[in-house]
Coordinates of C-alpha atoms and ligand atoms in Angstrom, one line a residue:
X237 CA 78.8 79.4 125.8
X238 CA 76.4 80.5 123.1
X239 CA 75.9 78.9 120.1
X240 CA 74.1 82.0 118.1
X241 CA 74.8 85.1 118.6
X242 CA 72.5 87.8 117.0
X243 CA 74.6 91.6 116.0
X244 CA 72.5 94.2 116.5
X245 CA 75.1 96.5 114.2
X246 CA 76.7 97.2 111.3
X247 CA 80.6 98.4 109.5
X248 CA 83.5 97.6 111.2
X249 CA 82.3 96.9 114.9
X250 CA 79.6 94.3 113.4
X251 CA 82.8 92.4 111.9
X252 CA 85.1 92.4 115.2
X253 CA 82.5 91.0 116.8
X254 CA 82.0 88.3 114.8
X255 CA 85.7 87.7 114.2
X256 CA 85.5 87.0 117.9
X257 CA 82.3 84.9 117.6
X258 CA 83.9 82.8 115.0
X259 CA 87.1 82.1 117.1
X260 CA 84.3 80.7 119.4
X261 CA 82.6 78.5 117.2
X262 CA 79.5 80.9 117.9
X263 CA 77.2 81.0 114.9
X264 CA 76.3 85.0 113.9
X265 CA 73.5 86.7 112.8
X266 CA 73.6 89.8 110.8
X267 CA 70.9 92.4 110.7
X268 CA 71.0 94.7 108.0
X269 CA 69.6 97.6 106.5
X270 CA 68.9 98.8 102.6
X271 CA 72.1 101.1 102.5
X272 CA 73.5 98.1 104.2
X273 CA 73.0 95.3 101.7
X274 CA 75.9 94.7 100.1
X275 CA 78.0 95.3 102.8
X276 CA 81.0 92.8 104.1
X277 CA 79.7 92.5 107.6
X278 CA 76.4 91.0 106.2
X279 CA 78.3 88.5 104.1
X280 CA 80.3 87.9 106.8
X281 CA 78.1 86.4 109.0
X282 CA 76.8 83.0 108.9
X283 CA 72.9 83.9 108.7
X284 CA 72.3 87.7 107.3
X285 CA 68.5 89.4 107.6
X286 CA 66.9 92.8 106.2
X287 CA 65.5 94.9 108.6
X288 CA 64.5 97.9 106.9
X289 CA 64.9 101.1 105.0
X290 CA 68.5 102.9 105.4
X291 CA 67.3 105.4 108.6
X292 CA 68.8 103.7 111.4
X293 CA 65.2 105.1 113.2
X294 CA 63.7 102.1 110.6
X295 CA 66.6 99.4 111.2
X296 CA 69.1 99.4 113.2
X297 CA 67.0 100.7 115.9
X298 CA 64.1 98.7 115.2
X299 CA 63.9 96.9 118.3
X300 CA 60.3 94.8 117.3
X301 CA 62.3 93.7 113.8
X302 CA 65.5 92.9 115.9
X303 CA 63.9 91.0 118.6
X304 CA 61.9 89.2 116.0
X305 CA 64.6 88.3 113.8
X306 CA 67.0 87.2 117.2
X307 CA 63.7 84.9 117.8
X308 CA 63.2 83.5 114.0
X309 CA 67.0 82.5 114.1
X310 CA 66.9 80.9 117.6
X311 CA 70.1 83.7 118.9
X312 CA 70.2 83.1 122.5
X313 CA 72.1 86.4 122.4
X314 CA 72.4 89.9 120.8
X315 CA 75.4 92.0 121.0
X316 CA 74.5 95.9 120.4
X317 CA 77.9 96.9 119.4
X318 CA 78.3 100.6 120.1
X319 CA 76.2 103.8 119.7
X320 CA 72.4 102.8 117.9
X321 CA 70.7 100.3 121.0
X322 CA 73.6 99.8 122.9
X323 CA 73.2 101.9 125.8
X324 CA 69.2 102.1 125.6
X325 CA 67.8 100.4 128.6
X326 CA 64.4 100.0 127.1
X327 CA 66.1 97.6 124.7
X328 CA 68.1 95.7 127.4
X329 CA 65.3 95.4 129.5
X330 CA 63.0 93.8 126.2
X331 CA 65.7 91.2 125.6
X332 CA 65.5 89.8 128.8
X333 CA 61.8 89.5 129.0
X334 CA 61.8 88.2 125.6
X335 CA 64.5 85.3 126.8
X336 CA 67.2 87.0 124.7
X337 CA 70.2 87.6 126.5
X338 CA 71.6 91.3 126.1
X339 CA 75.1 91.3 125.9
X340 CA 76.0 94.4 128.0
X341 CA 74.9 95.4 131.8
X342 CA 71.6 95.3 133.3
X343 CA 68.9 98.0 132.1
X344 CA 69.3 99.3 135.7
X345 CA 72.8 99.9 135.6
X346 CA 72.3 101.4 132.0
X347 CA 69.4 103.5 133.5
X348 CA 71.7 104.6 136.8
X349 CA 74.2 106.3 134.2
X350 CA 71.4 108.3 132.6
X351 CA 70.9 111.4 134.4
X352 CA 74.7 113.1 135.2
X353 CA 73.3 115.1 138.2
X354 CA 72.3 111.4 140.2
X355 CA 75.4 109.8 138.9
X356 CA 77.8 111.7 140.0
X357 CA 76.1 111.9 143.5
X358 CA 76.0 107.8 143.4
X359 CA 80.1 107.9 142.3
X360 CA 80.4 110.9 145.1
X361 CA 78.8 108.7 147.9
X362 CA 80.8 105.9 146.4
X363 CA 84.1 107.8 147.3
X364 CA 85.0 109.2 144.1
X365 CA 86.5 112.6 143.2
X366 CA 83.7 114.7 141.3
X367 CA 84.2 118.6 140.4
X368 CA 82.8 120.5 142.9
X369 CA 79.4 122.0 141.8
X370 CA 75.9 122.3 142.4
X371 CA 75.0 118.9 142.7
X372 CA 71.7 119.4 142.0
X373 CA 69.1 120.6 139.5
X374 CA 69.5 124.6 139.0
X375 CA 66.4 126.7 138.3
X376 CA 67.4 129.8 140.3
X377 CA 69.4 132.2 139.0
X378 CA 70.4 133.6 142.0
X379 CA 71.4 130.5 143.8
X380 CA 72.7 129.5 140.7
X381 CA 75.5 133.1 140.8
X382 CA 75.9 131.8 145.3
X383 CA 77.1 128.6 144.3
X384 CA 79.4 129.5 141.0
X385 CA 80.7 132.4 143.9
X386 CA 81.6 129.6 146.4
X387 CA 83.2 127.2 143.6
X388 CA 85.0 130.3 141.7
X389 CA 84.5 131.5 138.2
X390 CA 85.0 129.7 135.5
X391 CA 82.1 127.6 135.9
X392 CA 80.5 124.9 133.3
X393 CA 76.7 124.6 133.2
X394 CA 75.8 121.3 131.8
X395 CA 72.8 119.6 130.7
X396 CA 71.9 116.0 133.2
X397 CA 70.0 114.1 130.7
X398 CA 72.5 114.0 127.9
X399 CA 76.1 113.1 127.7
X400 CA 78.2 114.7 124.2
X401 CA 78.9 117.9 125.7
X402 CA 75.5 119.2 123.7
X403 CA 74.6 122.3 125.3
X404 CA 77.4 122.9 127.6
X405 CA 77.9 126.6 128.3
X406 CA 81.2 128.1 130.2
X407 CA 80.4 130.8 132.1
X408 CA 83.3 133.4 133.0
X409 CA 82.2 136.1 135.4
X410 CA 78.4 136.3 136.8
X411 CA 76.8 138.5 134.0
X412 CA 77.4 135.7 131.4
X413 CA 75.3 133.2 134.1
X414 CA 71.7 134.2 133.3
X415 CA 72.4 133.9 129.7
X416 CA 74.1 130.7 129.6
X417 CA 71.7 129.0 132.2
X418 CA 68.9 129.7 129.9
X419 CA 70.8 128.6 126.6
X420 CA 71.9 125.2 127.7
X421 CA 67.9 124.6 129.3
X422 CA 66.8 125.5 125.8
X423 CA 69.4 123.2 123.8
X424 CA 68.7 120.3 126.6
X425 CA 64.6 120.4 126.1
X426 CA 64.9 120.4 122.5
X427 CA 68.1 117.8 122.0
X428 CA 66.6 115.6 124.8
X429 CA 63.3 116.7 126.1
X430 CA 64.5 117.8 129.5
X431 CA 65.9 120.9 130.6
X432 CA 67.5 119.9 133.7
X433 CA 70.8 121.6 134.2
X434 CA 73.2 122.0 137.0
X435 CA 76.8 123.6 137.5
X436 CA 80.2 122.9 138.3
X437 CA 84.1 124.2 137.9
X438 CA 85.1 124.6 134.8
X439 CA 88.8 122.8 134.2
X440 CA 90.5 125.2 131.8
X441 CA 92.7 122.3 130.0
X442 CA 91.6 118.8 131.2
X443 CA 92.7 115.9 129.7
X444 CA 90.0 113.0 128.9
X445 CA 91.3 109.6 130.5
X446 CA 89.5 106.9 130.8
X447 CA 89.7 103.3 132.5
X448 CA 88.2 99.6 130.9
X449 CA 86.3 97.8 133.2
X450 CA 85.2 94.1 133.2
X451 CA 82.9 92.4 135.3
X452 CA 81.4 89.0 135.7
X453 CA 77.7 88.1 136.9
X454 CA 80.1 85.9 139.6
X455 CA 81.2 88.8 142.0
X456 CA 84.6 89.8 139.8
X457 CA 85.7 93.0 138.9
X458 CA 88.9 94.3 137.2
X459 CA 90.2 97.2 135.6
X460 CA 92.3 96.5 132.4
X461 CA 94.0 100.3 132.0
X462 CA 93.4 103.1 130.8
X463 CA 93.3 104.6 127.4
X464 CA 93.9 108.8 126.7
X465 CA 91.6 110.6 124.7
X466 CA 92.1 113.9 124.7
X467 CA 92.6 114.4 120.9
X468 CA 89.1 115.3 119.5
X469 CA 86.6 117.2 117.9
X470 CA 83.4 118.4 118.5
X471 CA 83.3 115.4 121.4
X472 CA 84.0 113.2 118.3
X473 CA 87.6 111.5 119.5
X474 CA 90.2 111.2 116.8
X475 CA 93.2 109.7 118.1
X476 CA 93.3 108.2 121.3
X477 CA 96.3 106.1 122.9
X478 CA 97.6 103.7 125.8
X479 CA 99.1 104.1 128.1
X480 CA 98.4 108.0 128.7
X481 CA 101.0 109.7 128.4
X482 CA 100.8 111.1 132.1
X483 CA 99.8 107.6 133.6
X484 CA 102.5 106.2 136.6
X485 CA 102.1 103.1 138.2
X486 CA 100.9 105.2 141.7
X487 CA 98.1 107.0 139.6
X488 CA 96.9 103.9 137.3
X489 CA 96.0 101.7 141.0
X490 CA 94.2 105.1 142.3
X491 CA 92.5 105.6 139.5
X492 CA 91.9 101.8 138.7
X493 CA 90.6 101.3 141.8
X494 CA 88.0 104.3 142.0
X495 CA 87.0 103.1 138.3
X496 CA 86.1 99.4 140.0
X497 CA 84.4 101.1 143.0
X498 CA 82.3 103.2 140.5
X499 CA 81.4 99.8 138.7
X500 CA 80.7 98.2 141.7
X501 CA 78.5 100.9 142.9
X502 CA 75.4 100.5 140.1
X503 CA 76.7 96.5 140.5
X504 CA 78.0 96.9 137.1
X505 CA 78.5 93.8 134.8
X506 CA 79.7 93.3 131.4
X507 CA 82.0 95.5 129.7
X508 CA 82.4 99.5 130.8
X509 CA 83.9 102.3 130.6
X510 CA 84.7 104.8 133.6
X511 CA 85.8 108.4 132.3
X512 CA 87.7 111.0 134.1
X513 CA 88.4 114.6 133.8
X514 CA 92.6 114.9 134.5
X515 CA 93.7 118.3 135.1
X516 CA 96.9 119.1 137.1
X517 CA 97.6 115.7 138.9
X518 CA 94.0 115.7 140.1
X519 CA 91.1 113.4 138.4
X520 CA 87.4 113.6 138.7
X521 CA 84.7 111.2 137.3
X522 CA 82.7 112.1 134.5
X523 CA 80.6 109.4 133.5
X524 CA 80.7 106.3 133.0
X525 CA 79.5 104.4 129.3
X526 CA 78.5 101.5 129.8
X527 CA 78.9 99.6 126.3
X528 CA 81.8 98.8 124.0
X529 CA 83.7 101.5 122.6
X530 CA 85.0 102.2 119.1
X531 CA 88.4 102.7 121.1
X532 CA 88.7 99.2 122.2
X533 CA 91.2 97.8 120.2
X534 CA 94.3 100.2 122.2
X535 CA 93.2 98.1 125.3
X536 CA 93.5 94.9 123.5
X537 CA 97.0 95.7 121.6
X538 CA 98.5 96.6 124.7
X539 CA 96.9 94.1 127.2
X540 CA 96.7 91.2 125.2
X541 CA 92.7 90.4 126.2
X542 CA 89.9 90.0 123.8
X543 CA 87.2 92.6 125.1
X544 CA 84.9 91.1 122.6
X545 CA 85.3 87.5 123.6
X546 CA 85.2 88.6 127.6
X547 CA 81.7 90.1 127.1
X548 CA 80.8 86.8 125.4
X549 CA 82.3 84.6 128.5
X550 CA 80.5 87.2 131.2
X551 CA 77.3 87.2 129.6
X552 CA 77.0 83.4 129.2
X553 CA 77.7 83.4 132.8
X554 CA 81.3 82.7 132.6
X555 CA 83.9 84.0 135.0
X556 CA 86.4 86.5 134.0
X557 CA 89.4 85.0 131.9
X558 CA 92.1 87.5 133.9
X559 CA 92.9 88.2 137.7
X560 CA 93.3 92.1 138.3
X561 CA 97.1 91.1 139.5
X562 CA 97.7 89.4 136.0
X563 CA 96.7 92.7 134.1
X564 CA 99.6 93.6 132.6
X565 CA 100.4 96.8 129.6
X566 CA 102.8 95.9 127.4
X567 CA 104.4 98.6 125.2
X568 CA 102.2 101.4 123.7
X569 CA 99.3 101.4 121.1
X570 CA 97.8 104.5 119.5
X571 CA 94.3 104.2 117.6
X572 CA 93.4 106.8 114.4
X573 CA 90.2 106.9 113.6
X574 CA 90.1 107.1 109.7
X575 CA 86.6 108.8 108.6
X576 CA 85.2 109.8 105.1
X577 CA 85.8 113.9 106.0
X578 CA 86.9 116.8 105.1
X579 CA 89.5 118.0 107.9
X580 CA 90.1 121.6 105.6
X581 CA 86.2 121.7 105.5
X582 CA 84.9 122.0 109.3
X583 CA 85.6 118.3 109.0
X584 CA 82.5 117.7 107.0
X585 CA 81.3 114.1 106.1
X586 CA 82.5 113.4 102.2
X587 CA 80.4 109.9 101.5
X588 CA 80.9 108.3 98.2
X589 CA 82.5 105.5 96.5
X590 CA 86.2 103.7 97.4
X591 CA 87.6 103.5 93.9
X592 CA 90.8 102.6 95.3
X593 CA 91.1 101.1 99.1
X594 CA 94.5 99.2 100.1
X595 CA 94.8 99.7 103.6
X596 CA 98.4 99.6 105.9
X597 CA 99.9 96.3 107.2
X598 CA 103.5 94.7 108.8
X599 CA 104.7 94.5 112.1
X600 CA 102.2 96.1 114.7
X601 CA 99.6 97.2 112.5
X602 CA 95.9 96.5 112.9
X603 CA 92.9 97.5 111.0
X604 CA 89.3 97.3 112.1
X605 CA 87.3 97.9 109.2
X606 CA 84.1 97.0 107.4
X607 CA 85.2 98.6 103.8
X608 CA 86.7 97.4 100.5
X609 CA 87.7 98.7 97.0
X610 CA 84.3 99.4 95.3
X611 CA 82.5 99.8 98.7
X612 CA 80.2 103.1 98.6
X613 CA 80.1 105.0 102.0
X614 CA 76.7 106.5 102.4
X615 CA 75.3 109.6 104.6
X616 CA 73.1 107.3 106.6
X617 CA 75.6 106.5 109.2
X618 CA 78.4 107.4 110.9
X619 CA 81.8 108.4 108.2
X620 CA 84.1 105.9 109.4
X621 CA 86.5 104.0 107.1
X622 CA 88.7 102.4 109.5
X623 CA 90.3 102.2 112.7
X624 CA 94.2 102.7 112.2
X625 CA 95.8 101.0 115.5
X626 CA 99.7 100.6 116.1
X627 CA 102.1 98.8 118.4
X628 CA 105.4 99.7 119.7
X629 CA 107.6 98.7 122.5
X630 CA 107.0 102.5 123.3
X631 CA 105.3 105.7 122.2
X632 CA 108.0 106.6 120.1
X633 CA 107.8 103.4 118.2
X634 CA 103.8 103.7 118.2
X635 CA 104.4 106.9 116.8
X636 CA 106.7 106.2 114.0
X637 CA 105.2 103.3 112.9
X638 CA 101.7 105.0 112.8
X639 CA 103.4 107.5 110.6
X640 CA 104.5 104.7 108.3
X641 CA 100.8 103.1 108.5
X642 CA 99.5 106.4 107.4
X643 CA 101.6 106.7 104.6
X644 CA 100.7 103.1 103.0
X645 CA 97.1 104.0 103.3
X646 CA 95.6 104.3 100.0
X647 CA 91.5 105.3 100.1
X648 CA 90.8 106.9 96.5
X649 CA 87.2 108.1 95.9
X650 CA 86.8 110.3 98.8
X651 CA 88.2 113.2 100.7
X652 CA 89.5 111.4 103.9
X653 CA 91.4 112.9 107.6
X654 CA 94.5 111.0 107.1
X655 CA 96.5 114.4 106.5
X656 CA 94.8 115.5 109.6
X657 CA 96.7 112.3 111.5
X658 CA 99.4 112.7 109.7
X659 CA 100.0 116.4 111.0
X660 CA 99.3 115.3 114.5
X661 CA 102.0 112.9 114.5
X662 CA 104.4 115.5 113.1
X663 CA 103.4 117.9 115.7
X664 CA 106.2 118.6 118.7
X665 CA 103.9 118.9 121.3
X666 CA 101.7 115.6 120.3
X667 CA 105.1 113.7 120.2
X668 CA 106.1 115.5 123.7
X669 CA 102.7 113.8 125.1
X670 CA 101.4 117.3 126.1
X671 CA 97.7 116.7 125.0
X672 CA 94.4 118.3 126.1
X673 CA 91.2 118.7 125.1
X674 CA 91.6 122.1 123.5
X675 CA 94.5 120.5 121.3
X676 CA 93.4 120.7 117.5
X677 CA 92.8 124.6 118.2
X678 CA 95.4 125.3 120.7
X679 CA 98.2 124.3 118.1
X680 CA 96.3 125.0 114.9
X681 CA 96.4 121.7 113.6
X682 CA 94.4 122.6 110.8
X683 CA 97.6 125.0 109.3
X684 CA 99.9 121.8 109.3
X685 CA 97.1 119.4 107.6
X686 CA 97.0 122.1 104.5
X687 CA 100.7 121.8 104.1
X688 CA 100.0 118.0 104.3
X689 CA 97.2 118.1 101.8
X690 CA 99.6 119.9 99.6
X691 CA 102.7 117.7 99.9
X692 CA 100.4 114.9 99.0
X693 CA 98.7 116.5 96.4
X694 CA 101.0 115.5 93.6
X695 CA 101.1 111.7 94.3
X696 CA 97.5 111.6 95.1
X697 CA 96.6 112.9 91.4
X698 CA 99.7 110.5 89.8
X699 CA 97.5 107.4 91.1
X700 CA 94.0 108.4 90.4
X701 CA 95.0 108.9 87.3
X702 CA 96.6 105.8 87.1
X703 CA 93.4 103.9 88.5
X704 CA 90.9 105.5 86.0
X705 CA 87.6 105.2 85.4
X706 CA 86.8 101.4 84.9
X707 CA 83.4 101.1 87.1
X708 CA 82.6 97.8 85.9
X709 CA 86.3 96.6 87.4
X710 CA 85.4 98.2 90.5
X711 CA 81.7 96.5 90.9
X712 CA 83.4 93.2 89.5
X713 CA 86.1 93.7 92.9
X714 CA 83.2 94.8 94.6
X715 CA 81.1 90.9 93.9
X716 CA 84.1 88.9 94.5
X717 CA 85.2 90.5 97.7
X718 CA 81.5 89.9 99.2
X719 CA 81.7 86.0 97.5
X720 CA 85.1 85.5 99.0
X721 CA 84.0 86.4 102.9
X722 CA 81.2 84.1 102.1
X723 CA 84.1 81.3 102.4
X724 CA 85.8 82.4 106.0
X725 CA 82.3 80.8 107.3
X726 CA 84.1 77.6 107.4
X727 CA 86.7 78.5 109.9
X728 CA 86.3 76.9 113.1
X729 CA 84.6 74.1 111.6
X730 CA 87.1 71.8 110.9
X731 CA 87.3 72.9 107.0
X732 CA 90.3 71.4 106.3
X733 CA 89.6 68.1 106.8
X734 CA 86.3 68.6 104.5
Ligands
LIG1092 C1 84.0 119.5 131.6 C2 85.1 120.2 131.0 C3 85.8 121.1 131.9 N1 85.3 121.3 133.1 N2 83.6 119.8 132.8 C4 82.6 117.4 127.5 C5 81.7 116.3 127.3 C6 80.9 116.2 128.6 N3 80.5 114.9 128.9 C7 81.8 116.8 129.6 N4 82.8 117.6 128.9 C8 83.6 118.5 129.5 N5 83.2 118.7 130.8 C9 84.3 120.6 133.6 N6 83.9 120.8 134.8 C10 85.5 120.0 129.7 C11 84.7 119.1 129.0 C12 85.2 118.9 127.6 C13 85.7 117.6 127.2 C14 85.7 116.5 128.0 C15 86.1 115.3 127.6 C16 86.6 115.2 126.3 C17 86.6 116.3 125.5 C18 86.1 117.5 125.9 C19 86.1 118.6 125.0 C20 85.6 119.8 125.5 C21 85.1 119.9 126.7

């Protein structure tokens, strides 16, 4: 096993990692950037280095600084975390030249994922359901309208060089084809310098499911479930849950099984993520992401495995901890994803300071975060406070308790989406399992969240008040918390007999 490991991140994902690290008696290395200097993931770690100004295009994906920091430290690993390097083969490949391993798959496999019109023709000759389509670039317009004839309007034209949905147009009957062909080139060359597109049937209300995959460098690969997340925004997911709601035993080993093949197919290793379209008992790949994702932690609640410490073991060349026939769900967990936004505003960002922050706890309650009273969110990076995940024995349970979690939350300072999950909870067809991706507009979540807001309204006021404006309390909270995470370095190293 490693003995340094290098975190090429920042906020709460930084800090699981190295909570896992640390139960591994793996020394950490924080990277951080200006907007990041006082931040608890930097104190947390055993060795913390500046990398540059706040624009994650100066630090965080600063792969010369990164790679030279990784060497200066002697890290024998880096762990990208999610989203900034973590999927960017150029970076996986420079690791491994440079001796540094890359805690993820191999820049080939990263690479194989990149364009959608070759993927899903390498999971398609693997044996996997796609949705029928073009399969190939479209430039035509009229062989573009013969193919969307033969497949059947609606139709979806897509952009192959970028995932996100950016640029996706759904075309209805053939006049609308032209247009929208043009449109998503346009959005595709500007977002990602290539215009590629090709088509495919549109699925009118699909759910999103997807499956975890690990594999070893030693031949071994397993599925550990699936997680459902149909509830989002803007491709932003909001709440997302495991089992799905849907899942039966029959489906999980079909779909488990296509998810390994597909992992198997680009000889996948690490940790990854196969996704799938689910409309009306039928499932198609999508794509696949090949990092960790935010959404982890409902995998690990309900399966009992460490993601985190299994892409540790598989990238020091360790086997897999867990046999496929040992995988085993136990109860339900549902994740919230609690973000610094406004859900009555278009869900716009709402940075600032965390005057007040006491977040939930008790029986089945977890909290991934990277935040603390006094802690300022800026508009650098992504808005996320927390991540809110529950545990019951079953989805009404995960559900309930959720809703109790929700309500101990306290975040004063700034505007926050907790009335949003707090409406979803409440809502009868959420509780019923019936979720899709169309499910915010399709039950006009955002009505029930104003009643929330307003219900809350009065209490919210009564403790603000309460708090009041003492600053130099707050930074005083805000020194000790960072000096106190300073001592949690000792764990794992036999502290109590110093
Ligand atoms: C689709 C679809 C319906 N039919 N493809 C959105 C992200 C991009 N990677 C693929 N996406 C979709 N592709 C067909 N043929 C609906 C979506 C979609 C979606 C998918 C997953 C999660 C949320 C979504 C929200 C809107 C649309």
């Amino acid at each position: 096993m490693f003995k340094k490991v290098l975190i090429a991140n920042r906020g709460e994902i930084a800090i699981r990692i190295m909570r896992a690290c640390r139960e591994l008696d793996i020394n950490t290395v924080a990277v951080y950037s200006e907007a990041d200097k006082n931040a608890l993931f930097a104190k947390y770690a055993d060795e913390a280095y500046y990398i540059g100004p706040s624009p994650a295009s100066e630090s965080y994906l600063n792969m010369d600084r990164i790679l030279e920091v990784a060497h200066e430290t002697g890290s024998e690993a880096i762990h990208p975390g999610y989203g900034f390097l973590a999927e960017n083969p150029v970076f996986a490949r420079r690791c491994t030249k440079e001796g540094v391993t890359f805690i993820g798959p191999d820049a080939s496999a990263i690479e194989s994922m990149g364009s959608k019109i070759a993927s899903k023709e390498t999971m398609r000759a693997a044996g996997l359901p796609v949705v029928p389509g073009s399969n190939e670039s479209i430039s035509d317009v009229g062989k573009a309208a013969d193919i969307a004839q033969s497949i059947g309007y609606p139709v979806i034209v897509k952009s192959s060089a970028g995932g996100g949905g950016i640029g996706m147009k759904v075309v209805r009957k053939k006049e609308e084809l032209e247009h929208a062909i043009e449109s998503t080139r346009r959005v595709a060359k500007s977002a990602f310098g290539d215009s590629t597109v090709f088509i495919e049937k549109y699925l009118e209300e699909p759910r999103h499911i997807e499956f975890q995959i690990l594999a070893d460098t030693i031949g071994n690969t397993i599925h550990v479930c699936e997680r459902e997340c149909s509830i989002q925004r803007r491709h932003q997911k909001l709440i997302e849950e495991s089992p799905s709601p849907v899942m039966t035993p029959e489906l999980r080993e079909r779909m488990g099984n296509d998810a390994i093949k597909a992992a198997k197919a680009i000889n996948y290793t690490n940790a990854g993520t196969v996704e799938f379209l689910y409309s009306k008992g039928d499932y198609y790949f999508l794509e696949m992401n090949t990092r960790l994702q935010v959404e982890h932690p409902i995998t690990e609640v309900v399966t009992g495995i460490s993601l985190v410490k299994e892409q540790l073991r598989i990238a020091s060349g360790e086997g897999l901890n867990h046999k496929q026939e040992d995988i085993q769900q136990r109860g339900w967990a549902i994740e919230c994803r609690i973000n610094a936004e406004d859900p009555l505003n278009n869900f716009t960002p709402s940075p600032g300071k965390l005057r007040r922050y006491r977040s939930p706890g008790g029986p089945g309650v977890r909290v991934d975060s990277g935040v603390h009273t006094g802690y300022t969110i800026t508009p650098f990076y992504d808005s996320l406070i927390s991540k809110l995940t529950v545990w019951g024995e079953n989805r009404d349970e995960a559900i309930n308790r959720m809703k109790r979690a929700l309500y101990e939350y306290i975040i004063v300072g700034v505007t926050t989406n907790i009335p949003f999950h707090k409406a979803v909870m409440n809502n009868e067809y959420f509780r019923r399992g019936e979720l899709t991706t169309h499910f915010i507009d399709d039950h006009n979540i955002i009505a029930d969240v104003a009643k929330v807001v307003e219900a809350d309204k009065e209490k919210g006021a009564t403790l603000a008040s309460a708090i009041g404006a003492d600053d130099k309390k707050v930074a005083a909270i805000t020194a000790a918390v960072g000096a106190y995470m300073q001592g949690a370095k000792a764990v794992g190293k036999d502290d109590h007999k110093r």
